[in-house]
């Protein structure tokens, strides 16, 4: 069971359903649209059609055209108008159809939304949650597969959140929408429909049979800045988020490694206490992410672990990442940090 | 791949070589100025369509120049807003105050009291007169030369100067560049140094107002140079798509630092005409004609308030001073330009109009200017009690780490502690030596 769940308010948690991540996100949006008349969902295709991944299906019909609506193909416009809506007092939830497309809206997010509270000394805030699917493994080529999360963790004033289960996706998204700071919520699209073991040639397991797809009905929150302990262990600590949580979990299970896997859940703010406690316990640290290696978020994690846990380390911190190339369409499984790359890194770590 | 008909290089050798056009202004330093290319329309001759008209009916007005005040200092035609003399005097008073404020703050920067300042000399009407045509709670998303909006809305001069000096009275806590004010109380949005970013934000605010069934509208100001930014085009698209109750004011002051308006595309069409492609109503207005500015802004505000649609207004004006205190316009433009600008000076034109009406005279103007200078002087003295830039009387040290997020995360707590330790060592107990 996940940790860090706050007391549900008025939720009927007796009724538990098994949802995939898309349905869990849809559920969170539905609840927040219902609870708070200031919540607005906007983005390309999110209205009548319900989004290309169906995350907003049925929301326009239920909540009306001025609460959930389509936008022009303009990421700068989508995020820019959301800043204005936030300044008015709404809580917009803009969707960027793929994280790869966020760059035209980058200035509005990093220079405007992220700094508005600071520059106006709290006169104006931009409480928005930018939802965007990210990551590869769906044959999306180099324009539908990127993991740009590290860019956003570098920005003062922006929170970066990444769920890895339907349960977390719902609870974290509700927290994001209620948060008074701008948040970017990365949805690992490879695991929208089920956890992924990293073996692309094996059938993917649907969420239906997975315990972490047990999603309570109604409202609940998972606080930002709290990691989840996926498995407890003594041999090494694995730091992962999104899709890579499941890949790492399957590799450790398969190799019979007594690993402590932490699902970071939010990269900013980061749960440094959980990381420090775990690495000091195990003495070994493996960092796994799908994004390219150089200046990736793993570099920050590695630096933090080295700074804070150096005298507890029995081996150098290892990173398993994507390569420093764009995501190659036909060779995406060669790019993807799968079981072989992770397994070798674990062997290396344990051999020292 | 398709074959080029002239795949054989020899065969194409007699075709003309393609040429790149790089715009060049009509005059440079030392040149005699010729403004004959600037069309000066006859005041009062421009039609005034109904505020709820189809956007297409404004097509002619996108290429013409709406003017009210004539060479005879009288108001002419259907755009005459018919303001009473008291309102005109109030407007003139705001002009005087803006000018006095600019003068003193410019000097303050030269005296080292702050790092930076931007005057709006020659452009006063585009903010003062426009602001007076809006309701006081309509939300404005200004750029960096709209101090006139704050003056017209009665913002405390001491607050403005505190911000410019980044002193301990600065409610923005010394984080913003001077002149990048913010006042929620005056429905004045926080100014960004990243240009044109405020335009989609204004549209978003207006959309929010419409979503909530509010009656307030939004207005934004952007320089003609930054209409080249993608944000401006996103703003136009969103404004028209959702029929947002917003006014997009483009201040065409001819210069974006050293780049003349040709680099934003003015050689081919007007900035107002950009409205046409989006289906926005567009007006091109003499920005140095206070009455025309007021009338156009009022027209657009009424249109937005009636759900008749957004308006793009080009205010055709002239930046009489440099871009900022960091700029030297003698390096790129003729010194004569300012003197020979064919549309005159907005303050003089309004003053002369009031005199022509028999409602004003030179003595009263002298007295008004003197009073404005005194007011600014007194406010400056008051603000200086809170400190000037670089003299230690700043916001409490820890405010540097506040407001990045609503709550202080662990990394900022650690860094705040580090900075506190450093401060003790560097400044011997907290005061810069």
XYZ file of C-alpha atoms in Angstrom:
785
model
C 0.000 0.000 0.000
C 1.215 3.488 -0.757
C 2.420 5.786 1.961
C 1.748 9.433 2.619
C -1.988 9.474 2.024
C -3.744 12.246 3.874
C -7.076 11.716 5.523
C -9.719 11.597 2.803
C -12.305 14.324 3.157
C -15.807 13.113 2.549
C -14.615 10.262 0.406
C -16.278 6.921 0.299
C -13.126 4.866 0.469
C -15.017 1.644 1.065
C -15.722 1.535 -2.614
C -12.522 0.683 -4.392
C -12.328 0.308 -8.133
C -9.541 -0.891 -10.362
C -8.740 1.859 -12.814
C -6.000 2.347 -15.324
C -3.998 5.565 -15.119
C -6.070 7.333 -17.758
C -9.264 6.603 -15.850
C -7.656 7.671 -12.575
C -6.608 11.004 -14.086
C -10.059 11.457 -15.559
C -11.538 10.716 -12.147
C -9.301 13.308 -10.442
C -10.257 15.972 -12.983
C -13.935 15.087 -12.693
C -13.830 15.375 -8.905
C -11.990 18.694 -8.968
C -14.299 20.157 -11.628
C -17.196 19.139 -9.409
C -15.727 20.425 -6.146
C -14.281 23.738 -7.306
C -16.075 25.952 -9.827
C -12.780 27.732 -10.492
C -11.147 24.648 -12.005
C -10.944 24.887 -15.806
C -9.596 22.236 -18.182
C -8.244 23.451 -21.523
C -6.018 22.099 -24.267
C -5.908 20.738 -27.772
C -8.696 18.158 -28.299
C -9.582 17.935 -24.600
C -13.204 19.012 -25.061
C -15.718 17.100 -27.161
C -13.233 14.392 -28.125
C -11.868 13.935 -24.596
C -8.169 14.117 -25.424
C -6.041 11.968 -27.705
C -5.351 9.641 -24.761
C -8.968 10.015 -23.504
C -7.880 11.516 -20.167
C -10.617 14.158 -20.383
C -13.325 11.955 -21.895
C -16.843 12.909 -20.874
C -15.751 15.943 -18.851
C -17.045 18.570 -21.249
C -20.407 16.874 -21.525
C -20.691 16.717 -17.753
C -19.248 20.090 -16.748
C -20.009 22.279 -19.726
C -18.201 23.957 -22.575
C -16.807 26.863 -20.582
C -15.226 24.577 -17.992
C -13.629 22.065 -20.368
C -12.730 23.262 -23.837
C -10.496 22.833 -26.868
C -7.818 25.375 -27.704
C -5.916 26.491 -30.762
C -2.661 24.627 -31.453
C -0.537 27.095 -29.538
C 1.313 25.951 -26.455
C 2.428 29.522 -25.823
C -1.203 30.569 -25.939
C -2.451 27.678 -23.803
C 0.020 28.325 -21.000
C -0.099 32.108 -21.451
C -3.878 32.324 -21.076
C -3.647 29.941 -18.119
C -1.328 32.437 -16.398
C -3.951 35.147 -16.912
C -6.713 32.849 -15.688
C -4.665 32.034 -12.600
C -4.112 35.728 -11.953
C -7.876 36.218 -12.181
C -8.434 33.557 -9.534
C -9.182 30.415 -11.507
C -7.297 27.117 -11.278
C -6.653 26.186 -14.884
C -5.485 22.684 -15.789
C -3.971 23.087 -19.252
C -3.025 19.982 -21.208
C -0.019 19.918 -23.529
C -0.704 16.990 -25.811
C 2.866 15.669 -25.692
C 5.709 16.897 -23.495
C 7.772 17.239 -26.682
C 5.500 20.115 -27.708
C 5.876 22.182 -24.591
C 8.811 24.234 -25.853
C 6.763 26.955 -27.583
C 5.103 27.481 -24.197
C 8.317 27.255 -22.201
C 8.762 30.990 -21.681
C 5.247 31.382 -20.346
C 5.840 28.522 -17.929
C 9.372 29.160 -16.711
C 9.653 32.958 -16.958
C 6.068 33.891 -16.220
C 4.074 31.282 -14.283
C 7.004 30.085 -12.189
C 8.138 33.560 -11.167
C 4.857 35.453 -10.881
C 4.488 34.932 -7.125
C 8.077 36.009 -6.513
C 8.185 39.001 -8.800
C 4.866 40.389 -7.575
C 5.613 39.528 -3.931
C 2.443 37.368 -3.830
C 0.150 40.011 -5.352
C -0.433 37.610 -8.222
C -0.039 33.850 -8.393
C -0.394 31.308 -11.170
C -1.999 28.256 -9.591
C -2.057 26.016 -12.633
C -1.345 22.372 -13.314
C 0.122 21.696 -16.731
C -0.622 18.062 -17.568
C 1.483 16.438 -20.237
C 2.200 12.853 -21.326
C 5.924 12.083 -21.571
C 8.399 9.299 -22.156
C 8.886 6.713 -24.878
C 8.163 3.108 -25.527
C 5.103 3.652 -27.698
C 6.890 4.098 -31.035
C 6.312 7.804 -30.960
C 9.568 8.741 -32.661
C 11.676 11.650 -31.532
C 8.759 14.087 -31.388
C 6.469 12.027 -29.125
C 8.902 10.370 -26.712
C 10.997 12.899 -24.853
C 11.432 13.125 -21.086
C 12.198 16.815 -20.487
C 11.559 16.788 -16.727
C 15.065 17.944 -15.790
C 14.519 21.250 -17.626
C 11.654 22.035 -15.304
C 13.333 20.981 -12.079
C 15.938 23.643 -12.889
C 13.281 26.356 -12.700
C 12.756 28.218 -9.418
C 9.089 28.368 -8.536
C 7.853 25.380 -10.479
C 6.870 21.999 -9.046
C 7.473 18.807 -11.014
C 5.291 15.796 -10.319
C 5.352 12.330 -11.918
C 3.024 9.496 -10.857
C 3.730 5.831 -11.478
C 0.436 4.210 -10.489
C -3.252 4.978 -11.001
C -3.645 5.406 -7.243
C -0.868 7.985 -7.112
C -1.953 9.659 -10.343
C -5.341 10.522 -8.863
C -4.131 11.572 -5.418
C -1.178 13.568 -6.722
C -3.189 15.305 -9.444
C -5.763 16.447 -6.898
C -2.942 17.843 -4.750
C -1.471 19.618 -7.781
C -4.763 21.249 -8.737
C -5.252 22.465 -5.163
C -1.675 23.713 -4.925
C -1.192 27.474 -5.136
C 2.050 27.126 -7.108
C 2.368 26.222 -10.780
C 2.956 22.519 -11.279
C 3.967 20.452 -14.254
C 2.410 17.005 -14.045
C 4.175 14.518 -16.298
C 2.099 11.470 -17.199
C 4.200 8.422 -18.138
C 2.212 7.379 -21.166
C 3.932 3.983 -21.493
C 2.114 2.933 -18.320
C -1.242 4.615 -18.979
C -2.762 1.190 -19.553
C -0.592 -1.032 -17.394
C 2.755 -1.291 -15.618
C 5.686 -2.041 -17.912
C 8.349 -4.614 -17.047
C 10.831 -3.301 -19.577
C 10.480 -6.377 -21.781
C 8.942 -4.945 -24.911
C 8.548 -8.407 -26.423
C 6.431 -9.688 -23.550
C 2.748 -8.864 -23.278
C 2.139 -5.874 -21.027
C 0.217 -6.512 -17.884
C -2.980 -4.450 -17.717
C -3.636 -2.364 -14.594
C -6.730 -4.458 -14.003
C -4.685 -7.167 -12.315
C -2.376 -4.857 -10.387
C -2.954 -3.891 -6.736
C -1.796 -0.317 -7.313
C -4.719 0.206 -9.621
C -7.055 0.045 -6.648
C -8.377 3.579 -6.663
C -10.778 4.704 -3.962
C -13.845 6.598 -5.081
C -14.093 10.245 -4.257
C -11.569 12.755 -3.057
C -8.170 11.954 -1.594
C -4.789 13.617 -1.802
C -1.215 12.463 -1.853
C 1.034 15.238 -0.590
C 3.649 16.680 -2.927
C 7.249 16.186 -1.849
C 6.799 12.713 -0.378
C 8.387 9.677 -2.003
C 6.821 6.228 -1.923
C 8.718 3.164 -0.790
C 7.871 0.588 -3.436
C 9.871 -2.231 -1.863
C 11.941 -2.250 1.281
C 15.406 -3.752 1.066
C 18.960 -3.752 2.385
C 21.251 -4.384 -0.598
C 20.852 -1.149 -2.524
C 18.598 1.845 -3.035
C 17.000 2.415 -6.405
C 15.709 5.936 -7.117
C 13.181 6.000 -9.943
C 9.980 7.676 -11.126
C 7.264 7.108 -13.689
C 7.629 4.147 -16.024
C 11.079 3.300 -14.691
C 9.689 2.402 -11.266
C 8.077 -0.650 -12.789
C 11.033 -1.580 -14.958
C 13.379 -1.367 -11.978
C 10.968 -3.343 -9.835
C 10.741 -6.168 -12.359
C 14.528 -6.332 -12.794
C 15.132 -6.478 -9.030
C 12.471 -9.126 -8.602
C 13.896 -11.175 -11.447
C 17.459 -10.927 -10.148
C 16.383 -11.620 -6.594
C 18.042 -8.428 -5.381
C 17.024 -7.168 -1.963
C 16.533 -3.646 -3.259
C 14.847 -0.693 -1.638
C 13.038 1.025 -4.461
C 11.912 4.609 -3.956
C 9.362 6.096 -6.304
C 10.194 9.783 -6.021
C 6.689 10.908 -7.155
C 7.722 14.585 -7.068
C 11.083 15.768 -8.322
C 10.511 19.296 -7.043
C 10.012 19.494 -4.149
C 12.171 16.435 -3.636
C 11.857 14.080 -0.665
C 15.484 14.370 0.392
C 14.822 12.806 3.793
C 13.561 9.562 2.296
C 16.485 9.405 -0.141
C 19.068 10.103 2.524
C 17.605 7.613 4.991
C 17.447 4.851 2.416
C 20.934 5.336 0.976
C 22.465 5.547 4.445
C 20.762 2.258 5.229
C 21.792 0.368 2.095
C 25.116 2.062 1.254
C 24.506 1.734 -2.463
C 22.488 3.863 -4.864
C 21.225 3.299 -8.362
C 19.395 6.072 -10.195
C 17.177 5.166 -13.130
C 15.522 7.485 -15.604
C 14.500 7.362 -19.203
C 15.679 10.859 -20.117
C 19.022 11.445 -21.759
C 21.968 11.142 -19.417
C 23.940 14.374 -19.515
C 22.529 16.979 -17.112
C 19.518 14.738 -16.555
C 17.757 14.699 -13.199
C 19.936 11.720 -12.283
C 22.923 14.042 -12.191
C 21.245 16.135 -9.502
C 20.248 13.022 -7.546
C 23.755 11.625 -7.810
C 25.250 14.881 -6.560
C 22.832 15.063 -3.639
C 23.461 11.464 -2.614
C 27.212 11.942 -2.864
C 27.122 15.186 -0.871
C 24.922 13.819 1.868
C 25.731 10.131 2.097
C 29.349 9.907 0.942
C 30.692 8.259 4.088
C 27.894 5.710 3.994
C 28.500 4.699 0.392
C 30.184 1.401 -0.363
C 30.230 1.938 -4.104
C 30.059 4.894 -6.474
C 26.541 6.046 -7.315
C 25.370 4.511 -10.600
C 23.086 6.042 -13.192
C 21.021 4.150 -15.746
C 19.503 6.487 -18.309
C 18.571 6.944 -21.917
C 21.387 7.859 -24.291
C 22.393 11.389 -25.265
C 20.637 11.124 -28.600
C 17.129 12.021 -29.679
C 14.694 9.121 -29.317
C 15.165 7.037 -32.478
C 11.887 5.739 -33.859
C 12.983 2.398 -35.235
C 15.593 1.775 -32.533
C 13.620 2.875 -29.512
C 14.199 -0.402 -27.661
C 17.922 0.053 -28.087
C 17.570 3.497 -26.550
C 15.220 2.529 -23.730
C 16.984 1.856 -20.385
C 15.697 -1.694 -20.086
C 16.456 -4.757 -17.959
C 19.927 -5.427 -19.423
C 21.256 -1.933 -18.701
C 19.701 -1.873 -15.249
C 20.833 -5.438 -14.454
C 24.445 -4.695 -15.354
C 24.445 -1.561 -13.219
C 23.081 -3.512 -10.268
C 25.789 -6.176 -10.718
C 28.439 -3.475 -10.841
C 27.088 -1.777 -7.710
C 26.875 -5.004 -5.733
C 30.310 -6.209 -6.818
C 32.087 -3.275 -5.171
C 12.472 14.258 -55.802
C 11.196 16.567 -58.473
C 13.696 17.710 -61.097
C 14.373 21.413 -61.163
C 13.669 22.716 -64.612
C 17.035 24.477 -64.457
C 18.946 21.544 -63.008
C 21.678 22.408 -65.477
C 23.513 25.293 -63.819
C 24.672 26.729 -67.096
C 21.128 26.886 -68.383
C 20.030 28.975 -65.397
C 23.003 31.294 -65.418
C 21.177 34.251 -66.915
C 18.453 34.294 -64.210
C 18.564 37.186 -61.769
C 20.231 36.417 -58.445
C 17.826 36.452 -55.511
C 18.293 39.334 -53.091
C 17.598 39.641 -49.396
C 15.888 42.791 -48.191
C 17.193 44.214 -44.930
C 15.044 47.151 -43.807
C 16.713 50.499 -43.265
C 15.128 53.556 -41.633
C 14.706 56.733 -43.661
C 17.302 58.624 -41.704
C 20.345 58.021 -39.502
C 22.409 60.321 -37.255
C 23.450 63.412 -39.186
C 20.786 62.965 -41.840
C 18.106 65.503 -42.570
C 14.810 64.066 -41.465
C 12.070 63.501 -43.995
C 8.733 62.372 -42.604
C 6.899 62.673 -45.914
C 6.243 58.932 -45.859
C 4.217 59.301 -42.655
C 0.619 59.752 -43.703
C -1.081 62.461 -41.702
C -4.791 62.153 -42.156
C -7.253 64.994 -41.827
C -8.740 65.146 -38.329
C -12.408 64.324 -38.089
C -12.632 62.607 -41.462
C -12.521 59.014 -40.241
C -15.855 57.253 -39.895
C -16.848 55.870 -36.505
C -18.631 52.545 -36.952
C -21.031 51.211 -34.378
C -19.195 49.627 -31.445
C -20.978 46.333 -32.049
C -20.156 46.296 -35.766
C -18.744 43.344 -37.625
C -14.955 43.381 -37.304
C -14.679 43.677 -41.096
C -16.261 47.123 -41.003
C -13.091 48.432 -39.372
C -10.927 47.512 -42.347
C -10.573 51.081 -43.601
C -9.668 52.283 -40.122
C -6.782 49.836 -39.988
C -4.961 51.753 -42.724
C -6.194 55.270 -42.000
C -5.270 57.271 -38.911
C -8.058 58.271 -36.537
C -7.521 61.878 -35.503
C -9.699 64.345 -33.596
C -7.567 67.377 -32.769
C -6.849 69.592 -35.747
C -4.191 72.201 -36.417
C -6.781 74.702 -35.212
C -6.634 72.989 -31.788
C -10.304 72.103 -32.103
C -11.929 68.689 -31.903
C -13.424 67.367 -35.123
C -15.607 64.591 -36.389
C -17.404 61.526 -35.122
C -14.545 60.346 -32.901
C -14.659 63.493 -30.749
C -15.350 62.001 -27.298
C -16.885 65.335 -26.219
C -15.194 65.329 -22.845
C -16.073 68.130 -20.455
C -13.370 70.679 -19.583
C -12.868 69.257 -16.092
C -12.036 65.830 -17.501
C -9.692 67.418 -20.041
C -7.935 69.341 -17.281
C -7.638 66.184 -15.204
C -6.055 64.456 -18.186
C -3.659 67.349 -18.664
C -2.819 67.172 -14.965
C -1.922 63.492 -15.315
C 0.263 64.377 -18.294
C 2.063 66.999 -16.240
C 2.600 64.579 -13.396
C 3.918 61.804 -15.651
C 6.341 64.216 -17.272
C 7.548 65.591 -13.948
C 7.892 62.071 -12.577
C 9.875 60.881 -15.599
C 12.140 63.903 -15.412
C 12.958 63.424 -11.754
C 13.400 59.650 -11.915
C 15.655 59.968 -14.949
C 17.786 62.396 -12.981
C 17.682 60.078 -9.972
C 19.141 57.304 -12.095
C 21.902 59.623 -13.304
C 22.591 60.478 -9.670
C 23.042 56.813 -8.877
C 19.897 56.395 -6.814
C 18.763 53.487 -8.953
C 20.035 51.301 -11.758
C 17.579 51.953 -14.522
C 14.705 54.086 -15.682
C 12.439 54.411 -18.723
C 10.719 57.607 -19.732
C 7.529 57.671 -21.771
C 7.994 61.183 -23.150
C 5.763 61.716 -26.166
C 3.706 58.628 -25.420
C 1.808 59.909 -22.384
C -1.571 59.888 -24.117
C -1.327 56.211 -25.039
C -1.448 55.284 -21.373
C -3.090 58.208 -19.524
C -5.904 58.855 -21.995
C -6.424 55.147 -22.620
C -6.600 54.405 -18.898
C -9.146 57.190 -18.406
C -11.388 55.540 -20.980
C -11.430 52.285 -19.013
C -13.242 51.516 -15.776
C -10.916 51.716 -12.788
C -11.329 48.000 -12.083
C -10.747 46.835 -15.638
C -7.587 44.765 -15.520
C -4.560 46.143 -17.321
C -1.564 44.112 -18.483
C 0.985 46.794 -19.240
C 4.367 46.736 -20.845
C 7.170 48.894 -19.459
C 6.149 52.396 -20.558
C 2.665 52.655 -19.063
C 3.457 54.576 -15.893
C 0.668 56.872 -17.064
C -1.879 54.170 -16.271
C -0.785 54.089 -12.643
C -0.748 57.883 -12.448
C -4.236 58.061 -13.937
C -5.424 55.464 -11.443
C -4.071 57.477 -8.548
C -1.307 55.148 -7.471
C 0.794 56.594 -4.670
C 3.916 58.217 -6.105
C 5.925 57.224 -3.030
C 5.086 53.561 -3.711
C 6.235 53.962 -7.308
C 9.531 55.519 -6.215
C 10.058 52.907 -3.503
C 9.837 50.319 -6.274
C 12.287 52.246 -8.467
C 14.750 52.536 -5.583
C 14.264 48.884 -4.510
C 14.323 50.197 -0.945
C 12.825 48.839 2.254
C 9.482 50.377 1.360
C 9.323 48.536 -1.977
C 6.401 46.197 -1.662
C 7.862 44.062 -4.451
C 10.733 43.414 -2.024
C 13.462 44.668 -4.332
C 13.111 41.791 -6.762
C 12.006 43.571 -9.880
C 13.877 45.868 -12.208
C 12.909 49.517 -11.590
C 9.633 50.533 -13.340
C 8.303 46.976 -13.340
C 5.503 47.879 -10.982
C 2.633 45.725 -9.788
C -0.506 46.832 -8.001
C -3.372 44.451 -7.563
C -5.282 47.197 -5.771
C -5.154 49.243 -8.974
C -5.874 46.251 -11.235
C -2.395 46.677 -12.673
C -0.646 43.421 -13.530
C 2.970 42.747 -12.617
C 5.241 43.802 -15.496
C 7.556 41.310 -17.175
C 10.831 42.068 -18.899
C 10.157 39.229 -21.338
C 8.313 41.050 -24.049
C 4.755 40.384 -25.207
C 4.260 37.676 -22.587
C 1.503 39.777 -21.045
C -0.625 39.640 -24.191
C -1.923 36.054 -23.932
C -2.144 36.564 -20.176
C -4.493 39.494 -20.701
C -6.581 37.365 -23.035
C -6.647 34.587 -20.435
C -7.738 37.030 -17.748
C -10.481 38.306 -20.038
C -11.562 34.744 -20.810
C -11.707 34.017 -17.075
C -13.822 37.113 -16.539
C -16.207 35.900 -19.239
C -16.243 32.351 -17.854
C -17.269 33.734 -14.471
C -19.880 36.100 -15.894
C -17.990 39.117 -14.526
C -18.357 42.551 -16.142
C -14.703 43.600 -16.030
C -12.631 43.602 -19.185
C -8.875 43.411 -19.746
C -6.514 45.614 -21.735
C -2.892 45.052 -22.616
C -0.114 47.187 -24.070
C 2.696 45.931 -26.264
C 5.328 47.747 -28.287
C 5.262 47.474 -32.071
C 8.639 45.737 -32.003
C 7.422 42.916 -29.804
C 4.390 42.212 -31.967
C 6.918 39.972 -33.717
C 6.909 37.686 -30.664
C 4.887 34.491 -30.953
C 2.992 35.418 -27.803
C 1.323 38.320 -29.581
C 0.027 36.073 -32.344
C -1.182 33.507 -29.811
C -2.963 36.325 -28.010
C -4.683 37.490 -31.197
C -5.769 33.944 -32.026
C -7.148 33.186 -28.575
C -8.819 36.604 -28.369
C -10.709 36.077 -31.579
C -11.472 32.383 -31.086
C -13.153 32.918 -27.710
C -14.391 36.454 -28.414
C -12.529 37.515 -25.290
C -13.438 40.891 -23.766
C -9.960 42.309 -24.267
C -8.242 45.276 -25.892
C -4.832 44.719 -27.457
C -3.039 48.067 -27.582
C -0.002 48.220 -29.833
C 2.187 51.213 -29.112
C 3.911 51.975 -32.388
C 6.520 54.430 -31.150
C 8.685 53.761 -34.219
C 11.685 52.372 -32.351
C 12.509 49.117 -30.511
C 15.787 50.189 -28.916
C 17.780 50.809 -32.110
C 15.614 48.799 -34.496
C 13.056 50.860 -36.366
C 9.522 49.588 -36.863
C 10.482 48.105 -40.239
C 12.002 45.176 -38.397
C 8.580 44.362 -37.006
C 7.136 44.467 -40.507
C 5.872 48.041 -40.825
C 7.182 48.480 -44.365
C 4.466 46.216 -45.786
C 1.395 47.030 -43.756
C 0.229 48.693 -40.570
C 0.140 47.081 -37.148
C -3.597 47.740 -36.924
C -4.070 45.761 -40.135
C -2.792 42.673 -38.372
C -6.250 42.621 -36.785
C -7.835 41.813 -40.132
C -6.237 38.417 -40.562
C -7.453 37.348 -37.159
C -10.980 38.692 -37.522
C -10.407 41.250 -34.793
C -11.700 44.791 -34.999
C -8.757 47.084 -35.710
C -8.216 50.806 -35.256
C -5.189 52.882 -36.189
C -5.055 55.989 -34.071
C -2.948 59.128 -33.753
C -1.299 58.271 -30.440
C -0.334 61.881 -29.798
C -3.931 63.008 -29.995
C -5.284 62.577 -26.469
C -8.900 62.801 -27.599
C -8.478 60.251 -30.368
C -6.754 57.850 -27.962
C -9.513 58.271 -25.399
C -12.229 57.789 -28.021
C -10.669 54.678 -29.527
C -10.073 53.034 -26.158
C -13.620 53.849 -25.081
C -14.989 52.427 -28.342
C -13.062 49.184 -27.816
C -14.041 48.985 -24.137
C -17.711 49.409 -24.947
C -17.390 46.789 -27.660
C -15.745 44.294 -25.288
C -18.244 44.991 -22.525
C -21.118 44.340 -24.906
C -19.655 40.942 -25.881
C -19.160 42.334 -29.376
C -15.541 41.250 -29.483
C -11.896 42.140 -28.916
C -10.133 45.073 -30.586
C -6.562 45.615 -31.676
C -5.580 49.288 -31.572
C -2.384 50.665 -33.060
C -1.409 53.914 -31.409
C 0.862 55.655 -33.880
C 3.243 57.702 -31.784
C 6.890 58.589 -31.337
C 9.382 57.662 -28.648
C 10.869 61.085 -28.034
C 13.504 59.842 -25.608
C 15.864 56.882 -25.609
C 14.632 53.390 -24.942
C 15.908 53.561 -21.375
C 18.666 55.134 -19.316
C 20.924 52.439 -20.768
C 20.334 53.607 -24.321
C 21.841 56.367 -26.447
C 19.541 57.135 -29.361
C 22.024 59.569 -30.932
C 23.910 56.470 -31.984
C 21.235 55.280 -34.397
C 18.712 57.967 -35.273
C 18.678 61.555 -36.416
C 18.513 64.093 -33.618
C 15.972 66.053 -35.656
C 13.384 63.300 -35.563
C 11.973 64.326 -32.241
C 11.565 67.946 -33.294
C 10.008 67.164 -36.627
C 7.622 64.371 -35.688
C 4.595 65.405 -37.746
C 2.003 64.501 -35.107
C 3.403 66.852 -32.479
C 3.471 66.396 -28.746
C 0.430 65.028 -26.901
C 0.767 67.371 -23.945
C 1.074 70.512 -26.059
C -1.816 69.487 -28.257
C -4.160 68.896 -25.329
C -3.042 72.084 -23.633
C -3.626 74.103 -26.795
C -7.037 72.513 -27.198
C -8.058 73.571 -23.711
C -6.758 77.066 -24.365
C -8.702 77.175 -27.629
C -11.812 76.222 -25.700
C -11.149 79.146 -23.356
C -10.760 76.713 -20.481
C -7.042 77.095 -19.862
C -4.108 79.479 -20.150
C -0.328 79.520 -20.014
C -0.232 80.793 -16.452
C -2.353 77.958 -15.196
C -0.194 75.520 -17.155
C 2.947 76.927 -15.559
C 1.334 76.573 -12.157
C 0.239 72.988 -12.957
C 3.744 72.028 -14.039
C 5.217 73.619 -10.939
C 2.777 71.800 -8.680
C 3.507 68.509 -10.396
C 7.238 68.984 -9.940
C 6.696 69.858 -6.269
C 4.560 66.796 -5.721
C 7.154 64.532 -7.267
C 9.919 66.219 -5.306
C 8.061 65.713 -2.030
C 7.322 62.084 -2.891
C 10.961 61.503 -3.783
C 12.093 62.887 -0.446
C 9.582 60.705 1.324
C 10.706 57.611 -0.583
C 14.369 58.354 0.031
C 13.722 57.986 3.748
C 13.261 54.298 2.910
C 16.626 54.187 1.165
C 17.980 54.137 -2.360
C 19.463 51.279 -4.328
C 22.720 49.933 -2.949
C 22.701 51.827 0.326
C 21.710 49.015 2.615
C 18.158 50.067 3.354
C 16.639 47.190 1.522
C 14.084 44.557 2.380
C 14.936 42.205 5.246
C 17.543 39.756 4.071
C 15.490 36.580 4.300
C 12.818 37.929 1.942
C 15.155 36.859 -0.859
C 14.089 33.275 -0.257
C 10.405 33.943 0.300
C 7.638 33.646 -2.280
C 9.511 31.352 -4.641
C 6.864 28.879 -3.506
C 3.976 29.338 -1.126
C 5.961 27.345 1.428
C 9.729 27.247 1.856
C 11.097 23.859 0.680
C 14.153 22.222 2.309
C 16.620 23.350 -0.322
C 15.669 27.009 0.077
C 15.770 26.678 3.863
C 19.300 25.330 3.617
C 20.344 28.056 1.203
C 18.804 30.760 3.390
C 20.848 29.490 6.302
C 23.971 29.472 4.173
C 23.338 33.033 3.018
C 22.776 34.129 6.610
C 26.119 32.677 7.676
C 27.887 34.308 4.730
C 26.277 37.610 5.503
C 27.656 37.620 9.028
C 31.152 37.050 7.689
C 30.952 39.372 4.685
C 29.115 42.274 6.236
C 30.205 42.061 9.862
C 26.878 41.630 11.518
C 24.635 42.384 8.632
C 25.532 45.835 7.304
C 27.451 46.228 4.075
C 30.732 48.014 4.746
